[in-house]
Structures are given as structure tokens and as C-alpha cells.
Short mmCIF file of C-alpha atoms in Angstrom, two decimals:
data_model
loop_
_atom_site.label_atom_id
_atom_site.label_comp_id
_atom_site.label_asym_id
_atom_site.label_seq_id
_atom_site.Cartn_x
_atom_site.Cartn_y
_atom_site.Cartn_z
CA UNK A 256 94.99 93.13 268.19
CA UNK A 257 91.43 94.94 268.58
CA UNK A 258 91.86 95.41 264.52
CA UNK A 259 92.42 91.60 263.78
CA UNK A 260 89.46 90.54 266.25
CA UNK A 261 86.84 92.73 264.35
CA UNK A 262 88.49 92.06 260.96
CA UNK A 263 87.21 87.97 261.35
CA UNK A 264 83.38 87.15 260.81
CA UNK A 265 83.40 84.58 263.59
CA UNK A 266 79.81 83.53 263.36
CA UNK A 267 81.18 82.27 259.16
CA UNK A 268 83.53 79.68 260.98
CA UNK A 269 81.98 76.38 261.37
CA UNK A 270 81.14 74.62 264.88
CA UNK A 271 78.87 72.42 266.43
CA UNK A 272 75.46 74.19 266.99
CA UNK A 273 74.91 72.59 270.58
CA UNK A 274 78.55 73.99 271.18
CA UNK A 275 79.62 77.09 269.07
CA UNK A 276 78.95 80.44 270.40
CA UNK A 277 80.67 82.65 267.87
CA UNK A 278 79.09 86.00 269.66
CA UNK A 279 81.32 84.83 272.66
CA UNK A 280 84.70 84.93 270.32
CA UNK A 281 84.94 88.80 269.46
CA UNK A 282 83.78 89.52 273.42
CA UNK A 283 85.91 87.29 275.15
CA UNK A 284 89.18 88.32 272.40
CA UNK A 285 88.49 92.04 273.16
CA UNK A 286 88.04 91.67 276.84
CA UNK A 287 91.09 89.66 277.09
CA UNK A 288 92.78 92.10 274.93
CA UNK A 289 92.00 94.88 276.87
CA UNK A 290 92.47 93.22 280.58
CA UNK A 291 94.40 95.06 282.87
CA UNK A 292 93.84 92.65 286.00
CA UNK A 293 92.76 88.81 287.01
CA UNK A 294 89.47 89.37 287.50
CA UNK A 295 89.21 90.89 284.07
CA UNK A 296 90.82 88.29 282.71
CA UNK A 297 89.57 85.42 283.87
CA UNK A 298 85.88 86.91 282.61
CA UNK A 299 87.15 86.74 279.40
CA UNK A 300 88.83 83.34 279.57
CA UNK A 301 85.49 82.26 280.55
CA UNK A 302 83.48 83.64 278.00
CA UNK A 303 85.97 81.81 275.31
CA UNK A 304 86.53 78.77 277.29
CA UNK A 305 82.98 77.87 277.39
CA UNK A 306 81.66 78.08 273.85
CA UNK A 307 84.35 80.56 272.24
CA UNK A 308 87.42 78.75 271.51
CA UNK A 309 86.74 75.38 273.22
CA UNK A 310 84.04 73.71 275.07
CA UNK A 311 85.56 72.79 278.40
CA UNK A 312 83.09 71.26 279.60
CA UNK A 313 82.66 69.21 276.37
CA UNK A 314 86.51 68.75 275.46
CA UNK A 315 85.60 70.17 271.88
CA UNK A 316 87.78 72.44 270.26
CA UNK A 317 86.45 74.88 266.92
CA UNK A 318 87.89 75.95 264.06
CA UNK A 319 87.65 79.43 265.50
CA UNK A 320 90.43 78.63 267.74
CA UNK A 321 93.01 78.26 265.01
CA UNK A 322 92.22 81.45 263.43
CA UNK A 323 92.40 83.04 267.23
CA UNK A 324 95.68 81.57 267.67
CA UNK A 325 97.87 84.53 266.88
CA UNK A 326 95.43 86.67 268.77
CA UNK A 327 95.82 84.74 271.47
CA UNK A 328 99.51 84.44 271.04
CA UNK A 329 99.67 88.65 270.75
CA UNK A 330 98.34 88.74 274.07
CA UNK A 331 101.17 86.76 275.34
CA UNK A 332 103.53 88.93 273.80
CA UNK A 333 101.52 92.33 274.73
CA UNK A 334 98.68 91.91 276.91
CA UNK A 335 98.61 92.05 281.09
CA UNK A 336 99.87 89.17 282.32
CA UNK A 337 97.03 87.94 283.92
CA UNK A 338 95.58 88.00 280.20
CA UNK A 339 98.72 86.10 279.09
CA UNK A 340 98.52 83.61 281.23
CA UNK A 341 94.80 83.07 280.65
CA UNK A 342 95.76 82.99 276.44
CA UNK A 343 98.49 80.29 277.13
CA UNK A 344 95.65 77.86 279.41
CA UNK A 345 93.17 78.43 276.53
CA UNK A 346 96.20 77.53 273.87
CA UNK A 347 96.81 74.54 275.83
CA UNK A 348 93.02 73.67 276.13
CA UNK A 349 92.69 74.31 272.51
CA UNK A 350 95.97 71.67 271.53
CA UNK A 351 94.66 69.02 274.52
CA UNK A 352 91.33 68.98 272.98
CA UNK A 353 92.16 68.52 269.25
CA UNK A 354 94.98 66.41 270.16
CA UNK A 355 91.50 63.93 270.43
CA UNK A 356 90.07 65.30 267.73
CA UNK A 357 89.83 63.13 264.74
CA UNK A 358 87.03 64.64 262.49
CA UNK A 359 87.55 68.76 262.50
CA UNK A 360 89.98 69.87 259.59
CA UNK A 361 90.53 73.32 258.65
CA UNK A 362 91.86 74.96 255.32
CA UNK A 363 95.84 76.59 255.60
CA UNK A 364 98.05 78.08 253.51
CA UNK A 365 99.78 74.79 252.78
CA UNK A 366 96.95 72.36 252.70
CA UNK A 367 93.04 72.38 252.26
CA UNK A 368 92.07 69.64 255.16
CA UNK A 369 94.50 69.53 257.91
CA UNK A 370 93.70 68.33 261.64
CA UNK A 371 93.36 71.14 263.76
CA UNK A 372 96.12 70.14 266.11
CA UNK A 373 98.71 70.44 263.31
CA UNK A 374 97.24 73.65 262.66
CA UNK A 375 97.34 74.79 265.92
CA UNK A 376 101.52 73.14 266.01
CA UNK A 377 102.00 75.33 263.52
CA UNK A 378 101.09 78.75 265.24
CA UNK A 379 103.16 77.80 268.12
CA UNK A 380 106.37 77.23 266.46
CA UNK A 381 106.04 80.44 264.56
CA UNK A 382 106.19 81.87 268.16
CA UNK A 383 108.84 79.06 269.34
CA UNK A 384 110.96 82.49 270.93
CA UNK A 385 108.09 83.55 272.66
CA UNK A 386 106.84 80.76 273.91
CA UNK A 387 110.00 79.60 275.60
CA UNK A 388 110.59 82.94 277.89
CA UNK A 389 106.91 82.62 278.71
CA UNK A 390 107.95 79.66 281.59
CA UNK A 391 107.31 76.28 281.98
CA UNK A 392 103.52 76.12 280.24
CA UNK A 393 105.00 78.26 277.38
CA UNK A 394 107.57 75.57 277.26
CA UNK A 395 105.37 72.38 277.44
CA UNK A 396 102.84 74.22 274.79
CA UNK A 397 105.80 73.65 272.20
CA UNK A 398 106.96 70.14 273.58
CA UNK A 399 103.12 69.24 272.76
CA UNK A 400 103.47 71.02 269.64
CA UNK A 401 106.59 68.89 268.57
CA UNK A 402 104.80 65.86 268.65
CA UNK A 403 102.81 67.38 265.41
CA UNK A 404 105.47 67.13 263.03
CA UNK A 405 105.22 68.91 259.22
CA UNK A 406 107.54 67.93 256.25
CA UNK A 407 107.43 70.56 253.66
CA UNK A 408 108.09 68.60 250.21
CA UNK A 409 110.78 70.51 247.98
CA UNK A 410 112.43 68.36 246.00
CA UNK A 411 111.97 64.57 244.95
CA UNK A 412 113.37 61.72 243.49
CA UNK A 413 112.51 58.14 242.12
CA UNK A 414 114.15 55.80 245.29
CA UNK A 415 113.56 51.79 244.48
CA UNK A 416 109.90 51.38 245.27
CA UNK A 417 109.09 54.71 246.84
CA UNK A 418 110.37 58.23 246.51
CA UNK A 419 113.03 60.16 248.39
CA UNK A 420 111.44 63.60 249.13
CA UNK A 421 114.03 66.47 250.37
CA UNK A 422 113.62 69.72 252.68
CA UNK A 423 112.10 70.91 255.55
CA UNK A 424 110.75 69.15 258.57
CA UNK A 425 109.43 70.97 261.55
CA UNK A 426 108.61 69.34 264.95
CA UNK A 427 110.21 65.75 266.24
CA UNK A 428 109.44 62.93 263.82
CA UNK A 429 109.33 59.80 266.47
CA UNK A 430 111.59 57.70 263.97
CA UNK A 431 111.09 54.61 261.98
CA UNK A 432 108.44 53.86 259.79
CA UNK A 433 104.93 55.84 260.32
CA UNK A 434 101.50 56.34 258.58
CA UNK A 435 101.47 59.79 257.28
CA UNK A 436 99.19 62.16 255.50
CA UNK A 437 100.06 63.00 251.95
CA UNK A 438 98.65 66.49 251.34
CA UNK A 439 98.42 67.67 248.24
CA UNK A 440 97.39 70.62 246.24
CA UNK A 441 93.67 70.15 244.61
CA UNK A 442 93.57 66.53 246.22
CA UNK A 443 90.54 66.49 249.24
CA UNK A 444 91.30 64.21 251.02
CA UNK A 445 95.60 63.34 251.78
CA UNK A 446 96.62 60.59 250.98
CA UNK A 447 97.58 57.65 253.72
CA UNK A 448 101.66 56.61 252.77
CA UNK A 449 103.87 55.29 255.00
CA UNK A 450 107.61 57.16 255.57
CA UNK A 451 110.76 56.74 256.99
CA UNK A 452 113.98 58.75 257.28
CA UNK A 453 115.98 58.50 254.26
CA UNK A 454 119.15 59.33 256.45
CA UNK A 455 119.36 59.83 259.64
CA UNK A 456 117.65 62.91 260.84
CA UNK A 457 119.60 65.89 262.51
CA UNK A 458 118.21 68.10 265.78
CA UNK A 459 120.56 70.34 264.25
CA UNK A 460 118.66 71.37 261.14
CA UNK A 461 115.57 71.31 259.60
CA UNK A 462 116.88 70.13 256.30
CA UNK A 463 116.09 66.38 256.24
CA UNK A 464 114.79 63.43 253.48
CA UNK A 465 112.14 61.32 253.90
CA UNK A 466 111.60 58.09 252.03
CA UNK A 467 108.07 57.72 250.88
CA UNK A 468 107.05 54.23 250.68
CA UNK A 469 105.71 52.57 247.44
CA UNK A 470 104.88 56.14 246.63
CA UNK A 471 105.24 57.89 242.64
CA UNK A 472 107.29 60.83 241.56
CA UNK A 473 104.06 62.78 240.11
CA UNK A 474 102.13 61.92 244.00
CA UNK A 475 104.18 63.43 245.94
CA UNK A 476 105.28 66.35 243.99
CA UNK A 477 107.22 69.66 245.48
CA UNK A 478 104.82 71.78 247.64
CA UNK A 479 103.42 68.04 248.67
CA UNK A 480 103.31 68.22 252.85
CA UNK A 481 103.36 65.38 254.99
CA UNK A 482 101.81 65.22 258.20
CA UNK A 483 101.29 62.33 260.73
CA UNK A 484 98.61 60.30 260.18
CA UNK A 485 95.64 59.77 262.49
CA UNK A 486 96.35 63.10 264.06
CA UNK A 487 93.64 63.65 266.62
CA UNK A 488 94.88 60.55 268.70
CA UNK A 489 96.85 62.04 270.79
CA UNK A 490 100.43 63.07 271.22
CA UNK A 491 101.24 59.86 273.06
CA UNK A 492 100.37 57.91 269.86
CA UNK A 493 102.58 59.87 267.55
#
């Protein structure tokens, strides 16, 4: 963990000037690394808490707190667990805040603008098996996170009007039709479509087909991702 912490220049990532403290991200990452106790840990929850990670007393999230996620979520996994518990509060703080969050994008692997509440979805499902034996906030983290659905585009083809686009969809898609983000590679900023399930979706599988409304085969070409429009609303709004 102390090797990942050092190997980030957190004073490059941006953040509000008033806001931002990117001295307090390295500190507080290390200290909550290293906690053996409450007291220790709650030092270093406040040190990211207030200027770090997230402004608490703001409700502003940073970039820096995507990039800190699987820090954060190697604490969990490894660190005391006063430290754990004080990585899952700042995980939740960090998904509450951006769930408002309209404005703040941040580049991925997948996609160069994407709110930082999918972002942060993302991290959490990659440690789904964690999170769930880590009791009921570990839980709720990835109900929140569900609500921040991804389609990964694989496969497409011309469907009346629109396009039928095939593979993998990760989180709970509410149903219907809804406003999504079309993300796609060189394009700054996604495109707003609307989609729908093709056929009806399974909680079995992630394999699923979305229909892309009034949509062309060369938009919404293979390595396209959806996301849900307007993310920064708020889960209840998804």
C-alpha cells in the first residue's frame, strides 16, 4: 500500500483551490495505512476527510479520491480495523458526495470524461467479495454502487431506428427507457441517447442487449460504454 501512495503525484490531480489539500492525501493514506488503533485512525480519516479525499464540511468530493479508491479499499482488506472502518466511511463520503456531483469527470481506462460516481461504482464492484463480508456499510457501499450502472458495448447491430448493442452490463439498470451517456473513444464529450432493454434483462448474468434509440451502427461502435445520464443527481434519480 505505502508503495502505491508514494507512487501518485497527488498535488498533479485537479481540485478546487479553496478545497484541495493534496499534501493531506499521502499523510492521511500512510497514517491510515499504518494505524494500529482508533485514535490513529480517526487522525488520519480526518486529515483526508477534510481536504484529502472529500470536503466534509463542503460535500465536495476530488478526483484524488478515485485514484485513492483501491488504497482505500486495501485497507479494508489489510489494514486494522479501526483503519477499515474509517476507509469504508470515507468510501461512502466519497460516493454520497459525487452522487451530487454534476461537473467533476475524470479520465479511465474505458472512457476519457466519466462522472466520478461511476468511477468510484466501478472500484467497488471490482471488490464486490470484499465488500460484502465487510457488514452492513460494506453492503450498502455496493447497493449505492448498483445504482451506477455500466454497459460495456461488444457487439452491434442495425435494429429499425436504433441499434441493438450486445454484452456486458454491470450494476442494476432501473428498466424502461433512460437518458444515457454514449462514451466513446476520441469523442469529448458522450453523447446523450436514450436506451432500453432489448430483451428482458437477467440478475442472473451480465450478458444483456440494449436497444439504442435512433442511434447509428458507426456511433455506437464495440468498446462504445454507456453510462446513465445526468449522473451526479443522485442515486434516487437513476
Amino acid at each position: 500500500m505505502l508503495e502505491a501512495i508514494d507512487a501518485v503525484n497527488w498535488g498533479d490531480l485537479p481540485g478546487p483551490r479553496d478545497l484541495y489539500e493534496p499534501d493531506r492525501v499521502a499523510t492521511g493514506l500512510r497514517a491510515l495505512a499504518t494505524a494500529s488503533g482508533l485514535v490513529q485512525a480517526a487522525g488520519a480519516g480526518s486529515l483526508l476527510a477534510g481536504g484529502g479525499l472529500v470536503h466534509d464540511h463542503s460535500g465536495a468530493v476530488f478526483p484524488a479520491a478515485v485514484t485513492a479508491a483501491p488504497i482505500l479499499l486495501a485497507v479494508v482488506r489489510d489494514g486494522h480495523a479501526e483503519a477499515g472502518a474509517t476507509a469504508l466511511g470515507l468510501l461512502d463520503d466519497a460516493l454520497t458526495f459525487a452522487a451530487r456531483d454534476r461537473r467533476t469527470r475524470v479520465a479511465t481506462s474505458y472512457a476519457e470524461a466519466v462522472p466520478i460516481c461511476c468511477a468510484l461504482a466501478d472500484h467497488l464492484r471490482g471488490a464486490a467479495g470484499l465488500l460484502a463480508a465487510s457488514g452492513a456499510e460494506g453492503r450498502q457501499l455496493l447497493a449505492e454502487a448498483a445504482h451506477h450502472w455500466r454497459f460495456d458495448v461488444q457487439e452491434t447491430v442495425a435494429e429499425g431506428d436504433g441499434v441493438a448493442a450486445f454484452r456486458v452490463l454491470a450494476g442494476r439498470f432501473p428498466g424502461g427507457t433512460q437518458r444515457a451517456d454514449l462514451h466513446r473513444a476520441g469523442h469529448v464529450p458522450p453523447l446523450v441517447v436514450q436506451v432500453a432493454p432489448h430483451y428482458p434483462l437477467s440478475g442472473h448474468s451480465p450478458d444483456a442487449c440494449l436497444r439504442v434509440d435512433g442511434a447509428r451502427l458507426d456511433g455506437v461502435a464495440p468498446s462504445a460504454v454507456l453510462l446513465p445520464s445526468g449522473c451526479g443527481s443522485g442515486a434516487a434519480d437513476q
